[in-house]
PDB file of C-alpha atoms in Angstrom:
ATOM      1  CA  UNK A 272       3.699  17.634  25.856  1.00 69.00           C
ATOM      2  CA  UNK A 273      -0.020  17.259  25.163  1.00 73.00           C
ATOM      3  CA  UNK A 274       0.522  15.160  22.045  1.00 72.00           C
ATOM      4  CA  UNK A 275       2.494  12.534  23.965  1.00 67.00           C
ATOM      5  CA  UNK A 276      -0.141  12.460  26.689  1.00 70.00           C
ATOM      6  CA  UNK A 277      -2.993  11.915  24.221  1.00 75.00           C
ATOM      7  CA  UNK A 278      -1.437   9.452  21.772  1.00 73.00           C
ATOM      8  CA  UNK A 279      -1.172   6.398  24.096  1.00 69.00           C
ATOM      9  CA  UNK A 280      -4.836   6.818  25.007  1.00 72.00           C
ATOM     10  CA  UNK A 281      -5.825   7.172  21.360  1.00 76.00           C
ATOM     11  CA  UNK A 282      -3.888   4.030  20.408  1.00 72.00           C
ATOM     12  CA  UNK A 283      -5.538   2.125  23.259  1.00 70.00           C
ATOM     13  CA  UNK A 284      -8.995   3.315  22.184  1.00 74.00           C
ATOM     14  CA  UNK A 285      -8.284   2.273  18.600  1.00 76.00           C
ATOM     15  CA  UNK A 286      -7.115  -1.240  19.494  1.00 69.00           C
ATOM     16  CA  UNK A 287     -10.003  -1.619  21.925  1.00 72.00           C
ATOM     17  CA  UNK A 288     -12.514  -0.604  19.246  1.00 75.00           C
ATOM     18  CA  UNK A 289     -10.983  -3.036  16.750  1.00 75.00           C
ATOM     19  CA  UNK A 290     -11.142  -5.947  19.185  1.00 70.00           C
ATOM     20  CA  UNK A 291     -10.261  -9.182  17.365  1.00 71.00           C
ATOM     21  CA  UNK A 292      -9.602  -7.194  14.164  1.00 74.00           C
ATOM     22  CA  UNK A 293      -6.480  -5.534  15.606  1.00 63.00           C
ATOM     23  CA  UNK A 294      -4.585  -6.455  12.413  1.00 66.00           C
ATOM     24  CA  UNK A 295      -6.633  -3.711  10.698  1.00 72.00           C
ATOM     25  CA  UNK A 296      -4.867  -1.057  12.777  1.00 72.00           C
ATOM     26  CA  UNK A 297      -2.699   0.030   9.834  1.00 72.00           C
ATOM     27  CA  UNK A 298      -5.675   1.129   7.753  1.00 77.00           C
ATOM     28  CA  UNK A 299      -6.701   3.566  10.482  1.00 81.00           C
ATOM     29  CA  UNK A 300      -3.177   4.837  11.141  1.00 77.00           C
ATOM     30  CA  UNK A 301      -2.784   5.420   7.395  1.00 80.00           C
ATOM     31  CA  UNK A 302      -4.979   8.521   7.623  1.00 85.00           C
ATOM     32  CA  UNK A 303      -2.457  10.236   9.883  1.00 82.00           C
ATOM     33  CA  UNK A 304       0.138   9.757   7.153  1.00 79.00           C
ATOM     34  CA  UNK A 305      -2.229  11.218   4.574  1.00 84.00           C
ATOM     35  CA  UNK A 306      -2.678  14.282   6.773  1.00 84.00           C
ATOM     36  CA  UNK A 307       1.080  14.633   7.106  1.00 79.00           C
ATOM     37  CA  UNK A 308       1.495  14.416   3.332  1.00 79.00           C
ATOM     38  CA  UNK A 309      -1.163  17.074   2.689  1.00 81.00           C
ATOM     39  CA  UNK A 310       0.402  19.544   5.096  1.00 78.00           C
ATOM     40  CA  UNK A 311       4.004  18.813   4.082  1.00 71.00           C
ATOM     41  CA  UNK A 312       3.114  19.235   0.417  1.00 70.00           C
ATOM     42  CA  UNK A 313       1.182  22.478   0.773  1.00 76.00           C
ATOM     43  CA  UNK A 314       2.458  24.532   3.697  1.00 73.00           C
ATOM     44  CA  UNK A 315       5.850  25.283   2.191  1.00 69.00           C
ATOM     45  CA  UNK A 316       4.111  26.853  -0.796  1.00 71.00           C
ATOM     46  CA  UNK A 317       1.660  28.732   1.475  1.00 79.00           C
ATOM     47  CA  UNK A 318       4.353  30.089   3.782  1.00 74.00           C
ATOM     48  CA  UNK A 319       6.430  31.244   0.799  1.00 73.00           C
ATOM     49  CA  UNK A 320       3.504  33.435  -0.220  1.00 81.00           C
ATOM     50  CA  UNK A 321       1.968  34.431   3.120  1.00 85.00           C
ATOM     51  CA  UNK A 322       5.126  34.635   5.223  1.00 80.00           C
ATOM     52  CA  UNK A 323       6.181  32.679   8.291  1.00 77.00           C
ATOM     53  CA  UNK A 324       4.028  34.840  10.556  1.00 87.00           C
ATOM     54  CA  UNK A 325       0.976  33.111   9.055  1.00 87.00           C
ATOM     55  CA  UNK A 326       2.030  29.724  10.426  1.00 84.00           C
ATOM     56  CA  UNK A 327      -0.107  29.876  13.583  1.00 89.00           C
ATOM     57  CA  UNK A 328      -3.194  31.012  11.678  1.00 91.00           C
ATOM     58  CA  UNK A 329      -2.700  28.249   9.108  1.00 89.00           C
ATOM     59  CA  UNK A 330      -2.415  25.675  11.889  1.00 89.00           C
ATOM     60  CA  UNK A 331      -5.465  26.689  13.933  1.00 92.00           C
ATOM     61  CA  UNK A 332      -8.067  25.390  11.422  1.00 91.00           C
ATOM     62  CA  UNK A 333      -6.647  21.870  11.668  1.00 89.00           C
ATOM     63  CA  UNK A 334      -6.740  22.022  15.460  1.00 90.00           C
ATOM     64  CA  UNK A 335     -10.340  23.218  15.349  1.00 93.00           C
ATOM     65  CA  UNK A 336     -11.247  20.339  13.035  1.00 91.00           C
ATOM     66  CA  UNK A 337      -9.633  17.954  15.527  1.00 87.00           C
ATOM     67  CA  UNK A 338     -11.806  19.408  18.290  1.00 89.00           C
ATOM     68  CA  UNK A 339     -14.881  19.026  16.066  1.00 91.00           C
ATOM     69  CA  UNK A 340     -14.064  15.372  15.351  1.00 86.00           C
ATOM     70  CA  UNK A 341     -13.614  14.716  19.068  1.00 82.00           C
ATOM     71  CA  UNK A 342     -16.824  16.571  19.874  1.00 87.00           C
ATOM     72  CA  UNK A 343     -18.803  13.978  17.919  1.00 86.00           C
ATOM     73  CA  UNK A 344     -17.857  11.450  20.607  1.00 77.00           C
ATOM     74  CA  UNK A 345     -18.561  13.642  23.620  1.00 78.00           C
ATOM     75  CA  UNK A 346     -21.421  11.360  24.656  1.00 78.00           C
ATOM     76  CA  UNK A 347     -19.419   8.146  24.534  1.00 71.00           C
ATOM     77  CA  UNK A 348     -19.109   6.392  27.868  1.00 68.00           C
ATOM     78  CA  UNK A 349     -16.010   4.384  28.742  1.00 62.00           C
ATOM     79  CA  UNK A 350     -16.630   0.740  29.454  1.00 52.00           C
ATOM     80  CA  UNK A 351     -16.028  -0.328  33.066  1.00 51.00           C
ATOM     81  CA  UNK A 352     -13.513  -2.848  31.771  1.00 51.00           C
ATOM     82  CA  UNK A 353     -11.235  -0.015  30.660  1.00 47.00           C
ATOM     83  CA  UNK A 354     -10.641   1.031  34.275  1.00 47.00           C
ATOM     84  CA  UNK A 355      -7.633  -0.940  35.474  1.00 51.00           C
ATOM     85  CA  UNK A 356      -6.394  -1.501  39.008  1.00 53.00           C
ATOM     86  CA  UNK A 357      -3.500  -3.681  37.857  1.00 54.00           C
ATOM     87  CA  UNK A 358      -0.161  -2.258  39.087  1.00 57.00           C
ATOM     88  CA  UNK A 359       2.062  -1.119  36.249  1.00 56.00           C
ATOM     89  CA  UNK A 360       4.832  -3.294  37.643  1.00 59.00           C
ATOM     90  CA  UNK A 361       2.679  -6.355  36.911  1.00 72.00           C
ATOM     91  CA  UNK A 362       2.321  -5.280  33.284  1.00 72.00           C
ATOM     92  CA  UNK A 363       6.066  -4.730  33.032  1.00 70.00           C
ATOM     93  CA  UNK A 364       6.776  -8.285  34.255  1.00 74.00           C
ATOM     94  CA  UNK A 365       4.689 -10.061  31.628  1.00 77.00           C
ATOM     95  CA  UNK A 366       6.792 -12.343  29.403  1.00 79.00           C
ATOM     96  CA  UNK A 367       7.869 -10.561  26.245  1.00 81.00           C
ATOM     97  CA  UNK A 368       6.929  -7.053  27.364  1.00 86.00           C
ATOM     98  CA  UNK A 369      10.363  -5.806  28.372  1.00 87.00           C
ATOM     99  CA  UNK A 370      11.937  -7.124  25.196  1.00 91.00           C
ATOM    100  CA  UNK A 371       9.321  -5.387  23.036  1.00 91.00           C
ATOM    101  CA  UNK A 372       9.824  -2.109  24.913  1.00 91.00           C
ATOM    102  CA  UNK A 373      13.596  -2.273  24.488  1.00 93.00           C
ATOM    103  CA  UNK A 374      13.341  -3.106  20.782  1.00 94.00           C
ATOM    104  CA  UNK A 375      10.921  -0.221  20.227  1.00 92.00           C
ATOM    105  CA  UNK A 376      13.204   2.106  22.195  1.00 93.00           C
ATOM    106  CA  UNK A 377      16.280   1.138  20.153  1.00 95.00           C
ATOM    107  CA  UNK A 378      14.384   1.460  16.882  1.00 94.00           C
ATOM    108  CA  UNK A 379      13.287   4.981  17.801  1.00 92.00           C
ATOM    109  CA  UNK A 380      16.791   5.813  19.004  1.00 93.00           C
ATOM    110  CA  UNK A 381      18.180   4.772  15.615  1.00 93.00           C
ATOM    111  CA  UNK A 382      15.723   7.147  13.923  1.00 94.00           C
ATOM    112  CA  UNK A 383      17.362  10.121  15.682  1.00 92.00           C
ATOM    113  CA  UNK A 384      19.623  11.081  12.741  1.00 93.00           C
ATOM    114  CA  UNK A 385      16.709  10.827  10.301  1.00 94.00           C
ATOM    115  CA  UNK A 386      14.329  13.034  12.252  1.00 89.00           C
ATOM    116  CA  UNK A 387      16.933  15.672  13.106  1.00 90.00           C
ATOM    117  CA  UNK A 388      19.481  15.714  10.278  1.00 92.00           C
ATOM    118  CA  UNK A 389      18.069  14.041   7.163  1.00 92.00           C
ATOM    119  CA  UNK A 390      17.256  17.305   5.384  1.00 86.00           C
ATOM    120  CA  UNK A 391      20.589  18.885   6.397  1.00 91.00           C
ATOM    121  CA  UNK A 392      22.456  15.775   5.259  1.00 94.00           C
ATOM    122  CA  UNK A 393      20.767  15.866   1.852  1.00 92.00           C
ATOM    123  CA  UNK A 394      21.517  19.571   1.452  1.00 88.00           C
ATOM    124  CA  UNK A 395      25.147  18.982   2.425  1.00 92.00           C
ATOM    125  CA  UNK A 396      25.304  16.309  -0.296  1.00 92.00           C
ATOM    126  CA  UNK A 397      24.171  18.863  -2.912  1.00 90.00           C
ATOM    127  CA  UNK A 398      20.418  18.224  -3.208  1.00 86.00           C
ATOM    128  CA  UNK A 399      18.208  21.293  -3.725  1.00 80.00           C
ATOM    129  CA  UNK A 400      14.973  22.058  -1.915  1.00 71.00           C
ATOM    130  CA  UNK A 401      12.754  20.467  -4.563  1.00 77.00           C
ATOM    131  CA  UNK A 402      14.721  17.203  -4.411  1.00 83.00           C
ATOM    132  CA  UNK A 403      14.599  17.164  -0.607  1.00 82.00           C
ATOM    133  CA  UNK A 404      10.842  17.710  -0.593  1.00 78.00           C
ATOM    134  CA  UNK A 405      10.352  15.015  -3.206  1.00 84.00           C
ATOM    135  CA  UNK A 406      12.371  12.525  -1.173  1.00 89.00           C
ATOM    136  CA  UNK A 407      10.276  13.227   1.916  1.00 87.00           C
ATOM    137  CA  UNK A 408       7.127  12.752  -0.176  1.00 85.00           C
ATOM    138  CA  UNK A 409       8.376   9.389  -1.466  1.00 90.00           C
ATOM    139  CA  UNK A 410       8.827   8.182   2.096  1.00 90.00           C
ATOM    140  CA  UNK A 411       5.357   9.261   3.186  1.00 87.00           C
ATOM    141  CA  UNK A 412       3.664   7.781   0.102  1.00 89.00           C
ATOM    142  CA  UNK A 413       5.360   4.428   0.729  1.00 92.00           C
ATOM    143  CA  UNK A 414       4.307   4.684   4.367  1.00 88.00           C
ATOM    144  CA  UNK A 415       0.664   5.181   3.358  1.00 87.00           C
ATOM    145  CA  UNK A 416       0.713   2.218   0.974  1.00 89.00           C
ATOM    146  CA  UNK A 417       2.278   0.013   3.620  1.00 90.00           C
ATOM    147  CA  UNK A 418      -0.269   0.959   6.268  1.00 84.00           C
ATOM    148  CA  UNK A 419      -2.967  -0.111   3.799  1.00 84.00           C
ATOM    149  CA  UNK A 420      -1.284  -3.473   3.192  1.00 86.00           C
ATOM    150  CA  UNK A 421      -0.081  -4.032   6.770  1.00 84.00           C
ATOM    151  CA  UNK A 422      -3.153  -6.045   7.882  1.00 83.00           C
ATOM    152  CA  UNK A 423      -2.460  -8.694   5.241  1.00 87.00           C
ATOM    153  CA  UNK A 424       1.240  -8.839   6.058  1.00 89.00           C
ATOM    154  CA  UNK A 425       0.628  -9.126   9.804  1.00 87.00           C
ATOM    155  CA  UNK A 426      -1.862 -11.937   9.292  1.00 86.00           C
ATOM    156  CA  UNK A 427       0.350 -13.798   6.837  1.00 88.00           C
ATOM    157  CA  UNK A 428       3.749 -13.515   8.498  1.00 89.00           C
ATOM    158  CA  UNK A 429       2.959 -12.593  12.104  1.00 89.00           C
ATOM    159  CA  UNK A 430       4.243  -9.589  14.009  1.00 88.00           C
ATOM    160  CA  UNK A 431       7.546 -11.174  15.042  1.00 90.00           C
ATOM    161  CA  UNK A 432       8.781 -12.055  11.560  1.00 92.00           C
ATOM    162  CA  UNK A 433       7.485  -8.798  10.100  1.00 93.00           C
ATOM    163  CA  UNK A 434       9.365  -6.780  12.714  1.00 94.00           C
ATOM    164  CA  UNK A 435      12.540  -8.768  11.999  1.00 95.00           C
ATOM    165  CA  UNK A 436      12.348  -7.814   8.317  1.00 95.00           C
ATOM    166  CA  UNK A 437      11.752  -4.194   9.301  1.00 95.00           C
ATOM    167  CA  UNK A 438      14.836  -4.063  11.508  1.00 96.00           C
ATOM    168  CA  UNK A 439      17.055  -5.561   8.790  1.00 96.00           C
ATOM    169  CA  UNK A 440      15.701  -3.086   6.231  1.00 96.00           C
ATOM    170  CA  UNK A 441      16.235  -0.172   8.620  1.00 96.00           C
ATOM    171  CA  UNK A 442      19.888  -1.017   9.255  1.00 97.00           C
ATOM    172  CA  UNK A 443      20.522  -1.241   5.498  1.00 97.00           C
ATOM    173  CA  UNK A 444      18.603   1.990   4.935  1.00 97.00           C
ATOM    174  CA  UNK A 445      20.754   4.024   7.326  1.00 97.00           C
ATOM    175  CA  UNK A 446      23.964   2.613   5.831  1.00 97.00           C
ATOM    176  CA  UNK A 447      22.701   3.615   2.386  1.00 97.00           C
ATOM    177  CA  UNK A 448      21.892   7.157   3.549  1.00 96.00           C
ATOM    178  CA  UNK A 449      25.305   7.474   5.211  1.00 95.00           C
ATOM    179  CA  UNK A 450      27.383   6.292   2.274  1.00 95.00           C
ATOM    180  CA  UNK A 451      25.335   7.138  -0.829  1.00 95.00           C
ATOM    181  CA  UNK A 452      23.718  10.439   0.158  1.00 92.00           C
ATOM    182  CA  UNK A 453      24.893  12.238  -2.959  1.00 92.00           C
ATOM    183  CA  UNK A 454      22.801  10.068  -5.304  1.00 94.00           C
ATOM    184  CA  UNK A 455      19.134  10.996  -5.702  1.00 94.00           C
ATOM    185  CA  UNK A 456      18.316   7.527  -7.046  1.00 95.00           C
ATOM    186  CA  UNK A 457      19.835   5.769  -4.041  1.00 96.00           C
ATOM    187  CA  UNK A 458      18.145   8.172  -1.652  1.00 96.00           C
ATOM    188  CA  UNK A 459      14.791   7.543  -3.359  1.00 95.00           C
ATOM    189  CA  UNK A 460      15.358   3.805  -2.869  1.00 96.00           C
ATOM    190  CA  UNK A 461      16.303   4.409   0.757  1.00 96.00           C
ATOM    191  CA  UNK A 462      13.112   6.399   1.293  1.00 95.00           C
ATOM    192  CA  UNK A 463      10.990   3.504   0.050  1.00 95.00           C
ATOM    193  CA  UNK A 464      12.368   1.716   3.101  1.00 94.00           C
ATOM    194  CA  UNK A 465      10.181   3.973   5.234  1.00 93.00           C
ATOM    195  CA  UNK A 466       7.370   1.552   4.417  1.00 92.00           C
ATOM    196  CA  UNK A 467       9.133  -1.083   6.537  1.00 92.00           C
ATOM    197  CA  UNK A 468      11.148   1.077   8.940  1.00 92.00           C
ATOM    198  CA  UNK A 469       8.144   3.054  10.129  1.00 90.00           C
ATOM    199  CA  UNK A 470       4.770   1.792   8.893  1.00 89.00           C
ATOM    200  CA  UNK A 471       5.183  -1.985   9.027  1.00 92.00           C
ATOM    201  CA  UNK A 472       7.234  -1.842  12.232  1.00 93.00           C
ATOM    202  CA  UNK A 473       4.620   0.338  13.923  1.00 88.00           C
ATOM    203  CA  UNK A 474       1.817  -1.979  12.808  1.00 88.00           C
ATOM    204  CA  UNK A 475       3.798  -4.958  14.096  1.00 90.00           C
ATOM    205  CA  UNK A 476       4.316  -3.274  17.467  1.00 89.00           C
ATOM    206  CA  UNK A 477       0.604  -2.609  17.776  1.00 85.00           C
ATOM    207  CA  UNK A 478      -0.168  -6.249  16.982  1.00 87.00           C
ATOM    208  CA  UNK A 479       2.332  -7.394  19.620  1.00 88.00           C
ATOM    209  CA  UNK A 480       0.762  -5.030  22.151  1.00 84.00           C
ATOM    210  CA  UNK A 481      -2.654  -6.520  21.412  1.00 82.00           C
ATOM    211  CA  UNK A 482      -1.200 -10.020  21.865  1.00 84.00           C
ATOM    212  CA  UNK A 483       0.604  -9.185  25.105  1.00 84.00           C
ATOM    213  CA  UNK A 484      -2.285  -7.199  26.590  1.00 81.00           C
ATOM    214  CA  UNK A 485      -5.531  -8.840  25.445  1.00 75.00           C
ATOM    215  CA  UNK A 486      -7.407  -7.356  28.413  1.00 71.00           C
ATOM    216  CA  UNK A 487      -8.880  -4.028  27.376  1.00 66.00           C
ATOM    217  CA  UNK A 488      -8.505  -2.583  30.876  1.00 67.00           C
ATOM    218  CA  UNK A 489      -4.694  -2.829  30.669  1.00 70.00           C
ATOM    219  CA  UNK A 490      -4.221  -1.380  27.179  1.00 70.00           C
ATOM    220  CA  UNK A 491      -4.032   2.321  28.124  1.00 70.00           C
ATOM    221  CA  UNK A 492      -1.303   1.760  30.721  1.00 75.00           C
ATOM    222  CA  UNK A 493       0.563  -0.543  28.333  1.00 77.00           C
ATOM    223  CA  UNK A 494       0.460   2.033  25.539  1.00 75.00           C
ATOM    224  CA  UNK A 495       1.765   4.632  27.987  1.00 76.00           C
ATOM    225  CA  UNK A 496       4.755   2.399  28.726  1.00 79.00           C
ATOM    226  CA  UNK A 497       5.415   1.870  25.014  1.00 81.00           C
ATOM    227  CA  UNK A 498       5.346   5.600  24.241  1.00 78.00           C
ATOM    228  CA  UNK A 499       7.481   6.368  27.271  1.00 80.00           C
ATOM    229  CA  UNK A 500      10.192   3.982  26.115  1.00 81.00           C
ATOM    230  CA  UNK A 501      10.053   4.636  22.360  1.00 82.00           C
ATOM    231  CA  UNK A 502       9.131   8.288  21.849  1.00 79.00           C
ATOM    232  CA  UNK A 503      10.341   9.342  25.298  1.00 80.00           C
ATOM    233  CA  UNK A 504      13.637   7.648  26.096  1.00 85.00           C
ATOM    234  CA  UNK A 505      14.392   6.536  22.538  1.00 85.00           C
ATOM    235  CA  UNK A 506      13.425   9.793  20.886  1.00 84.00           C
ATOM    236  CA  UNK A 507      15.363  12.093  23.205  1.00 86.00           C
ATOM    237  CA  UNK A 508      18.435   9.847  23.433  1.00 90.00           C
ATOM    238  CA  UNK A 509      18.458   9.294  19.680  1.00 89.00           C
ATOM    239  CA  UNK A 510      18.438  13.023  18.993  1.00 90.00           C
ATOM    240  CA  UNK A 511      21.333  13.515  21.418  1.00 92.00           C
ATOM    241  CA  UNK A 512      23.444  10.719  19.923  1.00 92.00           C
ATOM    242  CA  UNK A 513      22.690  11.997  16.420  1.00 92.00           C
ATOM    243  CA  UNK A 514      23.907  15.464  17.428  1.00 93.00           C
ATOM    244  CA  UNK A 515      27.186  14.058  18.737  1.00 94.00           C
ATOM    245  CA  UNK A 516      27.666  12.040  15.562  1.00 93.00           C
ATOM    246  CA  UNK A 517      26.877  15.046  13.370  1.00 93.00           C
ATOM    247  CA  UNK A 518      29.331  17.241  15.254  1.00 93.00           C
ATOM    248  CA  UNK A 519      32.207  14.768  14.918  1.00 93.00           C
ATOM    249  CA  UNK A 520      31.554  13.160  11.548  1.00 91.00           C
ATOM    250  CA  UNK A 521      28.630  14.833   9.833  1.00 92.00           C
ATOM    251  CA  UNK A 522      25.781  12.851   8.346  1.00 91.00           C
ATOM    252  CA  UNK A 523      28.047   9.918   7.525  1.00 94.00           C
ATOM    253  CA  UNK A 524      28.828   9.170  11.169  1.00 96.00           C
ATOM    254  CA  UNK A 525      25.357  10.096  12.429  1.00 95.00           C
ATOM    255  CA  UNK A 526      23.574   7.655  10.113  1.00 96.00           C
ATOM    256  CA  UNK A 527      26.156   4.911  10.640  1.00 96.00           C
ATOM    257  CA  UNK A 528      25.438   5.212  14.359  1.00 95.00           C
ATOM    258  CA  UNK A 529      21.740   4.885  13.538  1.00 95.00           C
ATOM    259  CA  UNK A 530      22.492   1.707  11.570  1.00 96.00           C
ATOM    260  CA  UNK A 531      24.497   0.295  14.493  1.00 96.00           C
ATOM    261  CA  UNK A 532      21.585   0.907  16.858  1.00 95.00           C
ATOM    262  CA  UNK A 533      19.197  -0.788  14.405  1.00 95.00           C
ATOM    263  CA  UNK A 534      21.484  -3.844  14.429  1.00 96.00           C
ATOM    264  CA  UNK A 535      21.381  -3.818  18.243  1.00 95.00           C
ATOM    265  CA  UNK A 536      17.578  -3.754  18.085  1.00 94.00           C
ATOM    266  CA  UNK A 537      17.619  -6.664  15.622  1.00 95.00           C
ATOM    267  CA  UNK A 538      19.801  -8.756  17.936  1.00 94.00           C
ATOM    268  CA  UNK A 539      17.578  -7.931  20.899  1.00 91.00           C
ATOM    269  CA  UNK A 540      14.565  -9.000  18.845  1.00 92.00           C
ATOM    270  CA  UNK A 541      15.824 -12.305  17.427  1.00 91.00           C
ATOM    271  CA  UNK A 542      18.333 -13.695  19.942  1.00 85.00           C
ATOM    272  CA  UNK A 543      16.643 -16.138  22.353  1.00 71.00           C
ATOM    273  CA  UNK A 544      16.238 -14.904  25.915  1.00 56.00           C
ATOM    274  CA  UNK A 545      18.328 -17.740  27.324  1.00 54.00           C
ATOM    275  CA  UNK A 546      21.264 -16.682  25.135  1.00 54.00           C
ATOM    276  CA  UNK A 547      21.162 -13.171  26.643  1.00 50.00           C
ATOM    277  CA  UNK A 548      21.312 -14.402  30.238  1.00 54.00           C
ATOM    278  CA  UNK A 549      24.720 -14.959  31.841  1.00 51.00           C
ATOM    279  CA  UNK A 550      25.544 -18.652  32.156  1.00 50.00           C
ATOM    280  CA  UNK A 551      25.648 -20.014  35.688  1.00 42.00           C
ATOM    281  CA  UNK A 552      29.029 -21.185  36.927  1.00 43.00           C
ATOM    282  CA  UNK A 553      29.579 -24.947  36.578  1.00 39.00           C
TER     283      UNK A 553
END
């Protein structure tokens, strides 16, 4: 609950601090991935030796370090321009905003099987714990490398084309996981797709947000809308759909449903708006 309340504000602060250098967002976000990799690679080993009851005590130091990092900025004063009196409905009606929100929501919805059932799917396909952990590590390492390179890609290709490539790669990735889950080599290749599915797509979304909301005073509300649609509606709905797919067809059906949703997001992203509107009667 608190994480989802804080993250939109943190994203808005980051983009505001970057200003015209918003394409450098990925190199800041990369450090979150490094933190994830450190914890994912060490806590399994620690809990095996200290027991699961030590989890809370192992987590508290990181939370205290977060408080310490925030404390360094306790004297910062928000700029008056960050206080917005623009109705949220006005932000929603800006050209391109609703399409971006829907694409982000569908992308997150398609990730439902991955977040909930990827490990179970790999275990059902015969992979042991070491292989599963290694596959997760491959995904995070590729994510980190992509966040580092994302500024160059965003500047060279633009957010729209980069996001298109990400959606295509994501649909192919989920099909691969659904049909070739028993092969470690294919799963390792699929996990390299996390660089596009997550890192590059997220960097592209942040660039589009900066383009759609250049006024710093609107960024916090805009980020709140984005998180509400993607992590909120998309995340919860995606987990529910993944559960239904898993119950009726296991990982095969769950990940094929994820691929179908990624294709829907791709169509929403690339099909011109006029083609989506119903034609008026002659």
